[in-house]
PDB file of C-alpha atoms in Angstrom:
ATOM      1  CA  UNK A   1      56.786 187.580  68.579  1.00 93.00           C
ATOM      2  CA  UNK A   2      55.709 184.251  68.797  1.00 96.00           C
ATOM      3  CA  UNK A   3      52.523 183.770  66.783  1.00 96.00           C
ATOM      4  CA  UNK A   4      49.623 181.389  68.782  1.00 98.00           C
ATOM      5  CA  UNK A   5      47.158 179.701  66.347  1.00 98.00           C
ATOM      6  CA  UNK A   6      43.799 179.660  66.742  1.00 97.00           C
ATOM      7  CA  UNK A   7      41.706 176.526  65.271  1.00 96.00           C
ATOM      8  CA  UNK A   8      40.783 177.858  62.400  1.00 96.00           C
ATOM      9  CA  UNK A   9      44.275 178.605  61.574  1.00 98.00           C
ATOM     10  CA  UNK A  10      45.125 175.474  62.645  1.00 98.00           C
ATOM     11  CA  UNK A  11      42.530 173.445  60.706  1.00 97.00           C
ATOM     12  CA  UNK A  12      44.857 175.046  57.603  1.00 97.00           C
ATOM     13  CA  UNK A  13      47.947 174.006  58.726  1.00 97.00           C
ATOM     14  CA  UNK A  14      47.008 170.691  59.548  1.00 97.00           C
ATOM     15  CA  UNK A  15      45.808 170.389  55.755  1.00 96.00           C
ATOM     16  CA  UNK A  16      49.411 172.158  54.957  1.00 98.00           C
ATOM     17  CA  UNK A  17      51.160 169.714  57.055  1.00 98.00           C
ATOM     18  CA  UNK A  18      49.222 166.166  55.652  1.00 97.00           C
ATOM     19  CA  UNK A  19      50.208 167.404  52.388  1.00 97.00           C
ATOM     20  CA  UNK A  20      54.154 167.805  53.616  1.00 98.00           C
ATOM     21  CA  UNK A  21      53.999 164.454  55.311  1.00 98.00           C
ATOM     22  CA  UNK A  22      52.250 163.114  52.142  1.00 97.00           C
ATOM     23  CA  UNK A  23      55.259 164.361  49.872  1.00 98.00           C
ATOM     24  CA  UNK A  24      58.124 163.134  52.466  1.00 98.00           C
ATOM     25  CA  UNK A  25      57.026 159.815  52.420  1.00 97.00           C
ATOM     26  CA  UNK A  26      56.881 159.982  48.091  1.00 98.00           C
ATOM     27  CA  UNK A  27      60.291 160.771  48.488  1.00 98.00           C
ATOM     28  CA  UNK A  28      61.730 158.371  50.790  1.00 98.00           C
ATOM     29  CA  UNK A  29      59.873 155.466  48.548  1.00 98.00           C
ATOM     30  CA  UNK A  30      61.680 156.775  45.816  1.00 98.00           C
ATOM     31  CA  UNK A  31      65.461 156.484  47.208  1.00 98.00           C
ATOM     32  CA  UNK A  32      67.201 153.458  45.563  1.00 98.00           C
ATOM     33  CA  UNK A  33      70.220 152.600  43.613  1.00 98.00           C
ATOM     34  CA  UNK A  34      69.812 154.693  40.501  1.00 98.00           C
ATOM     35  CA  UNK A  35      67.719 157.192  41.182  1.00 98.00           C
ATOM     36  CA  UNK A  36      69.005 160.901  40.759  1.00 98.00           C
ATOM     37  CA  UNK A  37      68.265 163.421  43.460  1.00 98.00           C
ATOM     38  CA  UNK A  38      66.288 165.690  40.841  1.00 98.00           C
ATOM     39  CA  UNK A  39      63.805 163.496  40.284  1.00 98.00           C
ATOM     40  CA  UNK A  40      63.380 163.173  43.847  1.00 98.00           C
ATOM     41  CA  UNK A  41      62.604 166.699  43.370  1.00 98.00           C
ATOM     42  CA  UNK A  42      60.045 167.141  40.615  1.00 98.00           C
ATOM     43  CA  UNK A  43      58.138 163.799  42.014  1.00 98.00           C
ATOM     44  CA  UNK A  44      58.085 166.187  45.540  1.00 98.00           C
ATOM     45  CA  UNK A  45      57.072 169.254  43.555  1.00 98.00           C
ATOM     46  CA  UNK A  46      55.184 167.267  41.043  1.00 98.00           C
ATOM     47  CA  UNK A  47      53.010 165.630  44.237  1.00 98.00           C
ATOM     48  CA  UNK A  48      53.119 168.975  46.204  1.00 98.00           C
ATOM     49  CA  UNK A  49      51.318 170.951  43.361  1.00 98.00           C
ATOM     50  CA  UNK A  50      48.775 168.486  42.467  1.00 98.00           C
ATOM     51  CA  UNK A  51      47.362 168.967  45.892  1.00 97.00           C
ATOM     52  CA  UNK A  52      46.641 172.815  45.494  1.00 98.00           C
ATOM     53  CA  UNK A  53      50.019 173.645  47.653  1.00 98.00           C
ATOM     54  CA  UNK A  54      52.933 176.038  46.931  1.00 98.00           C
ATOM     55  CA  UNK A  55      56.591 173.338  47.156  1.00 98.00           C
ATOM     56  CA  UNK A  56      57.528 176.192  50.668  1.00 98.00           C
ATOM     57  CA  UNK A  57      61.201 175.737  49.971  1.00 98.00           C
ATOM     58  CA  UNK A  58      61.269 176.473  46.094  1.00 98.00           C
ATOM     59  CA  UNK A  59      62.906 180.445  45.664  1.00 98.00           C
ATOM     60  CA  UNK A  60      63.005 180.847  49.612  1.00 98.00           C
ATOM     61  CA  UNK A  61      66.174 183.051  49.969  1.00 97.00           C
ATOM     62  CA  UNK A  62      66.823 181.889  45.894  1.00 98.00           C
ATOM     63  CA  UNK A  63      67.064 177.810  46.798  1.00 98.00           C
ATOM     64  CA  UNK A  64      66.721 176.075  43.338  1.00 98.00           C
ATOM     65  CA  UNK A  65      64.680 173.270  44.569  1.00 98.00           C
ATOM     66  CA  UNK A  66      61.057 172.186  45.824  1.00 98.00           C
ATOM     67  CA  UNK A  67      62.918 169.443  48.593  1.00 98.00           C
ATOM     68  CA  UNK A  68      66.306 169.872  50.448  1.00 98.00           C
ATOM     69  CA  UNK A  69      67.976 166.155  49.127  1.00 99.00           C
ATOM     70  CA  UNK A  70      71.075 165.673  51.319  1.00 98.00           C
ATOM     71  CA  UNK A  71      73.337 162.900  50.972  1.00 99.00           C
ATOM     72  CA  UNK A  72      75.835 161.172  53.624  1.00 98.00           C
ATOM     73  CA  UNK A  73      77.950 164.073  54.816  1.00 98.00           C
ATOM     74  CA  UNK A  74      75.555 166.861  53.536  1.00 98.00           C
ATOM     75  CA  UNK A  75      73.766 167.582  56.291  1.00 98.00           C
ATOM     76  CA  UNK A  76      70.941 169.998  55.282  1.00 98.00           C
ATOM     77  CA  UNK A  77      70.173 171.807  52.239  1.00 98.00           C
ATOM     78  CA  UNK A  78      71.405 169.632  49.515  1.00 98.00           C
ATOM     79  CA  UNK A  79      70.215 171.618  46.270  1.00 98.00           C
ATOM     80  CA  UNK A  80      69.028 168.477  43.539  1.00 98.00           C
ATOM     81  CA  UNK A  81      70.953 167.570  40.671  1.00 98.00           C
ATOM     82  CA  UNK A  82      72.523 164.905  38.662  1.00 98.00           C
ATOM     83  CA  UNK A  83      73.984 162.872  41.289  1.00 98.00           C
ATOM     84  CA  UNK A  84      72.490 159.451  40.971  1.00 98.00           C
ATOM     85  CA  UNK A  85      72.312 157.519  44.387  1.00 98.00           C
ATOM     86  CA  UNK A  86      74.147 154.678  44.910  1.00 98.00           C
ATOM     87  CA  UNK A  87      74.186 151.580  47.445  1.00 98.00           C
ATOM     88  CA  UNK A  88      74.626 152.076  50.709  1.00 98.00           C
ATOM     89  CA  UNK A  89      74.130 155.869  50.603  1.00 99.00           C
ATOM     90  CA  UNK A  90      72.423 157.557  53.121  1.00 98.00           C
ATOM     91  CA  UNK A  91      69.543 160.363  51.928  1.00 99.00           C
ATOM     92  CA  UNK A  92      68.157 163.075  54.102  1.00 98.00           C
ATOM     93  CA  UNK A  93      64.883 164.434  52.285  1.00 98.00           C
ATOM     94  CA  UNK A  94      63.610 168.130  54.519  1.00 98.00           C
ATOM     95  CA  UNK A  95      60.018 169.560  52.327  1.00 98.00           C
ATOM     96  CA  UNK A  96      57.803 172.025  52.677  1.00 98.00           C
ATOM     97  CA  UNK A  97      54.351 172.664  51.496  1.00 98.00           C
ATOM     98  CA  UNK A  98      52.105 176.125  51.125  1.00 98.00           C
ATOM     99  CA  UNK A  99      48.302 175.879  51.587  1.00 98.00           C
ATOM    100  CA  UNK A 100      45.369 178.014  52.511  1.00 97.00           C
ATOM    101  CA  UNK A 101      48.260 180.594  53.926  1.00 98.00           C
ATOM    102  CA  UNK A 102      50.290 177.994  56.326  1.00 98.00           C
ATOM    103  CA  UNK A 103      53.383 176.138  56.193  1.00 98.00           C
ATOM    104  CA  UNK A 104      54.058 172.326  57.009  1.00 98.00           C
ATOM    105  CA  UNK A 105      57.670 171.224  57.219  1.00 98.00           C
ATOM    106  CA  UNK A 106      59.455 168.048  57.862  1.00 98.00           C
ATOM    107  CA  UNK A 107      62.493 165.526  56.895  1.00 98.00           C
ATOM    108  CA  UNK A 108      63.831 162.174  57.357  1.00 98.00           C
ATOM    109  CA  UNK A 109      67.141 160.371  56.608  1.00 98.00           C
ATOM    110  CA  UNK A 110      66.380 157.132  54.064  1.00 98.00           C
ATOM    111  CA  UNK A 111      68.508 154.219  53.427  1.00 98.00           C
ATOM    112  CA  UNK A 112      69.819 153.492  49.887  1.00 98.00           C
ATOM    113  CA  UNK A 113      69.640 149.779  49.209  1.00 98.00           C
ATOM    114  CA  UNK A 114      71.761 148.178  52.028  1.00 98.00           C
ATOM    115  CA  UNK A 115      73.604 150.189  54.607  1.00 98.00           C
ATOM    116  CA  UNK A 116      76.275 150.349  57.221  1.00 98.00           C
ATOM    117  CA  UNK A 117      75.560 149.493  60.604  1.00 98.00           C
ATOM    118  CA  UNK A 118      76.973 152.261  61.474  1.00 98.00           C
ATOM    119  CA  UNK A 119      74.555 154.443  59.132  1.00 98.00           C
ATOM    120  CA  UNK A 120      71.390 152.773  60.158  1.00 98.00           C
ATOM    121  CA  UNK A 121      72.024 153.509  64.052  1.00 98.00           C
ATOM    122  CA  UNK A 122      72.955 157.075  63.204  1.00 98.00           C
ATOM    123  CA  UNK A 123      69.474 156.861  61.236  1.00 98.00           C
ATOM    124  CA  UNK A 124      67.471 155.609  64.422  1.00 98.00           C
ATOM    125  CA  UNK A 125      69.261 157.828  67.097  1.00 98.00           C
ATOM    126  CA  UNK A 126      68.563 160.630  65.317  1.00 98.00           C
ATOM    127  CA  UNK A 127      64.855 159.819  64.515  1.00 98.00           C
ATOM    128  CA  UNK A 128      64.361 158.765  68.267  1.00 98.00           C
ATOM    129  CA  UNK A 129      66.216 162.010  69.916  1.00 98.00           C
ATOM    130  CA  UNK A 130      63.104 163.987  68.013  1.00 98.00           C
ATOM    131  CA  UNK A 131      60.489 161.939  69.889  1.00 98.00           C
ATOM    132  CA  UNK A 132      62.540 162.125  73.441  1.00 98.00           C
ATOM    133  CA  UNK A 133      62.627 166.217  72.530  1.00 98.00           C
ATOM    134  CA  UNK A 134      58.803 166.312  72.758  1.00 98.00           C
ATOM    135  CA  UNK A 135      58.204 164.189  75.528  1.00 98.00           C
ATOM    136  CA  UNK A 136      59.201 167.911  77.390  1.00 98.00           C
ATOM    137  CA  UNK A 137      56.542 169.752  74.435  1.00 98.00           C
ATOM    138  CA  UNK A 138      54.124 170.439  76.339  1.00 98.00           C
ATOM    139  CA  UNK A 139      52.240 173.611  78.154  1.00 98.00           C
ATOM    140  CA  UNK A 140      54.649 174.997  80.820  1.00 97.00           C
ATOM    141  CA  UNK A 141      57.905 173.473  79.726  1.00 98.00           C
ATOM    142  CA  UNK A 142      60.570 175.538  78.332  1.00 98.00           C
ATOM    143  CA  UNK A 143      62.116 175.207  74.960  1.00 98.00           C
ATOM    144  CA  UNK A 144      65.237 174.471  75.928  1.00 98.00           C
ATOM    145  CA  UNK A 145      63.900 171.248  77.964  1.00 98.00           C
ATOM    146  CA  UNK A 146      63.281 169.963  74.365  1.00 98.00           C
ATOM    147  CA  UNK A 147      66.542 171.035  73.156  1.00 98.00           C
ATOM    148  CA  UNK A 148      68.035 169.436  76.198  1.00 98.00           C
ATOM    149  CA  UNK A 149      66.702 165.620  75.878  1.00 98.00           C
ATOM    150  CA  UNK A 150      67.671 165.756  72.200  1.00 98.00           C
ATOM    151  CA  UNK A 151      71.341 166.631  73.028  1.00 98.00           C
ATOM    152  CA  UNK A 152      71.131 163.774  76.000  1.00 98.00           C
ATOM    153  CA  UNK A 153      69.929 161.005  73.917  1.00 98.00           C
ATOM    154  CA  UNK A 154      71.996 162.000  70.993  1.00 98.00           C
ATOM    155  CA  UNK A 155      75.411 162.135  72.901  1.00 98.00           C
ATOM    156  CA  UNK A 156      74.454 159.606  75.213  1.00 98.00           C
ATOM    157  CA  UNK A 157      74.413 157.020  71.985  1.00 98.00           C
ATOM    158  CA  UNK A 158      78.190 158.219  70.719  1.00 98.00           C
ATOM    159  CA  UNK A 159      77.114 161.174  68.322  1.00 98.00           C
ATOM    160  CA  UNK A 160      77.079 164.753  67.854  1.00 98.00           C
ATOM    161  CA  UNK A 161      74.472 167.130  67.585  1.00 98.00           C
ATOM    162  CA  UNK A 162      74.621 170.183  64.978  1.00 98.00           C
ATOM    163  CA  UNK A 163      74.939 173.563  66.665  1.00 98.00           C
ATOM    164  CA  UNK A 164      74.857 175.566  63.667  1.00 98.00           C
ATOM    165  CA  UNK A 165      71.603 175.459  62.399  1.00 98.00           C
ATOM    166  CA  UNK A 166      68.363 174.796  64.690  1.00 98.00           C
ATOM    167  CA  UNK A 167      64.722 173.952  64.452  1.00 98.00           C
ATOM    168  CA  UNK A 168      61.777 177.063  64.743  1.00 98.00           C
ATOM    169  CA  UNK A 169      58.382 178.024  64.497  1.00 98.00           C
ATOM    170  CA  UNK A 170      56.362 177.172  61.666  1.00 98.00           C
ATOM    171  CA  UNK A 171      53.058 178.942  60.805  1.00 98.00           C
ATOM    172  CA  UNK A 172      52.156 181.634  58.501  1.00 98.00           C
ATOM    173  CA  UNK A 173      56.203 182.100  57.850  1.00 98.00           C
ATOM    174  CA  UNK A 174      58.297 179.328  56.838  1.00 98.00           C
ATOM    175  CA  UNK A 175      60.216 180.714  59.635  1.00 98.00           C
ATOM    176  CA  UNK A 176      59.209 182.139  62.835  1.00 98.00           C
ATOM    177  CA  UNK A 177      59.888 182.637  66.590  1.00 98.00           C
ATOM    178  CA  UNK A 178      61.145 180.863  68.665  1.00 98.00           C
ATOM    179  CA  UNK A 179      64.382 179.321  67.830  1.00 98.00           C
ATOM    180  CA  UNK A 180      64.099 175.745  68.493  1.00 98.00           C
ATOM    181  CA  UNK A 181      68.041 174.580  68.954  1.00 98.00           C
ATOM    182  CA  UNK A 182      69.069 171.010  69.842  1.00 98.00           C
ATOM    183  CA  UNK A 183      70.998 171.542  72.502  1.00 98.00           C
ATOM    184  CA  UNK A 184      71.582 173.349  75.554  1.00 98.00           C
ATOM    185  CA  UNK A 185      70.660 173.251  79.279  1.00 98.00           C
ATOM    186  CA  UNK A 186      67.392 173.142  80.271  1.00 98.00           C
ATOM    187  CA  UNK A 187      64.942 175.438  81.620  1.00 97.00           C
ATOM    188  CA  UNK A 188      66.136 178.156  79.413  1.00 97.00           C
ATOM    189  CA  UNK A 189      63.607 179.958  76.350  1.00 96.00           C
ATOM    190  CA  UNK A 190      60.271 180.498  75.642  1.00 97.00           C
ATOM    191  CA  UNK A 191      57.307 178.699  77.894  1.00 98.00           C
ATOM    192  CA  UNK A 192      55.514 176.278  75.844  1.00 98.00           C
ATOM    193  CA  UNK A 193      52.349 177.364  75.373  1.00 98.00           C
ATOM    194  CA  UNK A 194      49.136 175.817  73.466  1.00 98.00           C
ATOM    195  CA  UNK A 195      48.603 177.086  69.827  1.00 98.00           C
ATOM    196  CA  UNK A 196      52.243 177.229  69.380  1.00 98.00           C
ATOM    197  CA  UNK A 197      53.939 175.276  66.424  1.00 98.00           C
ATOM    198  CA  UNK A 198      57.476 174.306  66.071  1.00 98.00           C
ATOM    199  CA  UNK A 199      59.987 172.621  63.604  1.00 98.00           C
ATOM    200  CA  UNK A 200      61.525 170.519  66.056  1.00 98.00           C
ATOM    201  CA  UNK A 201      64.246 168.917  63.728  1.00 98.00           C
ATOM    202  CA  UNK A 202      67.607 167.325  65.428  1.00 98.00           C
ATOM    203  CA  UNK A 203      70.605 167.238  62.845  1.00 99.00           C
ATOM    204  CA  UNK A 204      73.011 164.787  63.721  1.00 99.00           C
ATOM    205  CA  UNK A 205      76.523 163.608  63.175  1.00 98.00           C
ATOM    206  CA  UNK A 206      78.847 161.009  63.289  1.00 98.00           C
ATOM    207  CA  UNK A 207      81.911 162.786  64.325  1.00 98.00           C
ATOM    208  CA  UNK A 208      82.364 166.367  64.941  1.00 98.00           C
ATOM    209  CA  UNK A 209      79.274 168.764  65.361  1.00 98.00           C
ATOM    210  CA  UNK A 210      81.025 171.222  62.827  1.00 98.00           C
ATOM    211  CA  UNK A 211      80.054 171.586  59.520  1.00 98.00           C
ATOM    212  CA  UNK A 212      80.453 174.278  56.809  1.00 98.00           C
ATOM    213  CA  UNK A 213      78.981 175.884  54.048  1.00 98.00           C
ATOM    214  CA  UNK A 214      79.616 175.253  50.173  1.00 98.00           C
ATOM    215  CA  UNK A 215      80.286 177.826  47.601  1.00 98.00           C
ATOM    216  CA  UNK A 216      76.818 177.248  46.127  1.00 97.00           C
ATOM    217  CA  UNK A 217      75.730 179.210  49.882  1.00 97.00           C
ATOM    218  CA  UNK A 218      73.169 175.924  50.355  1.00 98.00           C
ATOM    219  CA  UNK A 219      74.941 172.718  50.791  1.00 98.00           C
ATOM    220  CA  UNK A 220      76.115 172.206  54.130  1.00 98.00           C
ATOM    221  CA  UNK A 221      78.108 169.238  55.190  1.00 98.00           C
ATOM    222  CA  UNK A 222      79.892 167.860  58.156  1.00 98.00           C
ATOM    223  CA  UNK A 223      83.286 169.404  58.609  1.00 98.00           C
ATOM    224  CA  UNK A 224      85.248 165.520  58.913  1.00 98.00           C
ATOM    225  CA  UNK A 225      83.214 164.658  55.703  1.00 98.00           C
ATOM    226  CA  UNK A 226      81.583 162.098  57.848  1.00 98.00           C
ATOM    227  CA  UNK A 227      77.941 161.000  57.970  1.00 98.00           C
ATOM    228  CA  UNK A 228      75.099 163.049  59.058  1.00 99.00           C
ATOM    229  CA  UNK A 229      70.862 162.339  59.659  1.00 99.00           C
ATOM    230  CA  UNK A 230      67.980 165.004  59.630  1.00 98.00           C
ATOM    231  CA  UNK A 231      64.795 164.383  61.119  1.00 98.00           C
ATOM    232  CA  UNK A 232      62.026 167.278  61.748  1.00 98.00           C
ATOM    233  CA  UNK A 233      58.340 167.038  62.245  1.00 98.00           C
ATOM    234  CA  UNK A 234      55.779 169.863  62.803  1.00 98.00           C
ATOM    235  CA  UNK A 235      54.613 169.823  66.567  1.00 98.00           C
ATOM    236  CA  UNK A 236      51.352 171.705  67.809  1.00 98.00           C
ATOM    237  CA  UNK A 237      51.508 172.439  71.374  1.00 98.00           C
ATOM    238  CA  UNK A 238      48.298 171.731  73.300  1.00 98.00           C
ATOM    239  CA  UNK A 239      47.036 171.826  76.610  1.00 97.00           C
ATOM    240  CA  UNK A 240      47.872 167.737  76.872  1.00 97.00           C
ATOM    241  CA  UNK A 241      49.974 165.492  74.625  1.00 97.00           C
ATOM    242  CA  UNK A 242      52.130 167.622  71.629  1.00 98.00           C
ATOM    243  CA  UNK A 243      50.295 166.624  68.426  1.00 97.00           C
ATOM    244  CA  UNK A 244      52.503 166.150  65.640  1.00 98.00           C
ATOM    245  CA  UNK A 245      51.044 167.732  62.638  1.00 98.00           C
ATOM    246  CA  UNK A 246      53.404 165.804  59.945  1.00 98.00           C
ATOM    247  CA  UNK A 247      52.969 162.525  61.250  1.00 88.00           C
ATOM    248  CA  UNK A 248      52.554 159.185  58.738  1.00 72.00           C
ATOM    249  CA  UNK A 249      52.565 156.104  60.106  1.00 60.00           C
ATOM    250  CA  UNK A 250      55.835 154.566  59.818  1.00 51.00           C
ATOM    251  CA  UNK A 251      58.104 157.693  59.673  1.00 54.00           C
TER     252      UNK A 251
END
């Protein structure tokens, strides 16, 4: 069932969701040459806690760490550890944060020091495909209209578009209904409707839209070992414009 907030619910998650946003852009400030992706994570956790939140990603389904830190071909769920970034790599950061009973969740794709060309478009298709997805979030429209412009603008620009893996709802549950994929014809899923939230989160590729899972069951990472970017925001559905809950300026 797809859960419909009502303002006072909403009123928490937009609290959940400034935090999340807050503890994105910590992270992103701290990617440069040097830096390991642990102490991404305990800044993230670190920041999340001070702010009276639960880090939402930290034991879900036994992951290790407060922030997903993904680097060039990891796609998603890069568990922190000792790797120290380097020049010219590429750093998705997904987080989570826990407050008053709601659940904010969002990523990005950083630059380390100077990048490809290559890398940086890959960075700014992917961010864009997000905001030509919820140009279709609004009352009436079906989810798959969002899932739909992603795929256009991300193929349209040479890429691929993960299949795998897809955004959702976001609310009480980390996870809820509806499935939120980033791809597909439209006019297919669940009608918008207001007081719905989603994850809408395009992961994209370089080459092939395969990817596969590590032994550790987390780390997943395009199947050509080439470069992939995350980007996810949470999106209230209202009876006008989409308001995106885990919005900072710049990101």
């Amino acid at each position: 069932m797809i859960a419909i907030k009502n303002e006072h619910e909403l009123q928490s998650m937009r609290q959940a969701c400034k935090i999340t946003a807050a503890a994105r852009a910590l992270a992103g400030e701290m990617v440069r040459p040097g830096v390991t992706t642990k102490q991404i994570d305990k800044a993230v956790h670190d920041f999340i806690v001070s702010q009276g939140a639960k880090p939402s990603f930290l034991g879900y389904g036994g992951f290790p760490g407060s922030a997903c830190v993904s680097v060039n071909e990891v796609v998603i769920h890069g568990i922190p550890g000792e790797y120290v970034l380097k020049d010219g790599d590429i750093v998705s950061v997904d987080v989570g944060a826990y407050y008053k009973g709601f659940h904010g969740d969002c990523a990005a794709t950083f630059a380390c020091g100077t990048i490809s060309e290559e890398a940086q478009r890959l960075i700014d298709v992917t961010r864009q495909s997000f905001f030509e997805g919820i140009k279709y979030a609004k009352r009436g429209q079906r989810v798959s209209d969002i899932s739909h412009a992603v795929q256009k603008h991300v193929e349209s620009n040479g890429f691929s578009v993960v299949r795998t893996f897809v955004g959702h709802g976001v609310g009480a549950q980390l996870h809820e209904e509806p499935e939120v994929p980033n791809f597909g014809a439209p006019g297919r899923g669940p009608r918008l409707l207001p007081g719905m939230t989603i994850a809408v989160e395009p992961m994209v590729t370089v080459g092939t839209y395969e990817v596969r899972v590590l032994k550790d069951r987390w780390t997943t990472v395009t199947a050509d070992g080439k470069l992939a970017a995350h980007y996810e925001n949470t999106v209230l559905i209202t009876d006008g414009e989409p308001e995106i809950l885990t919005v900072i300026e710049g990101l």
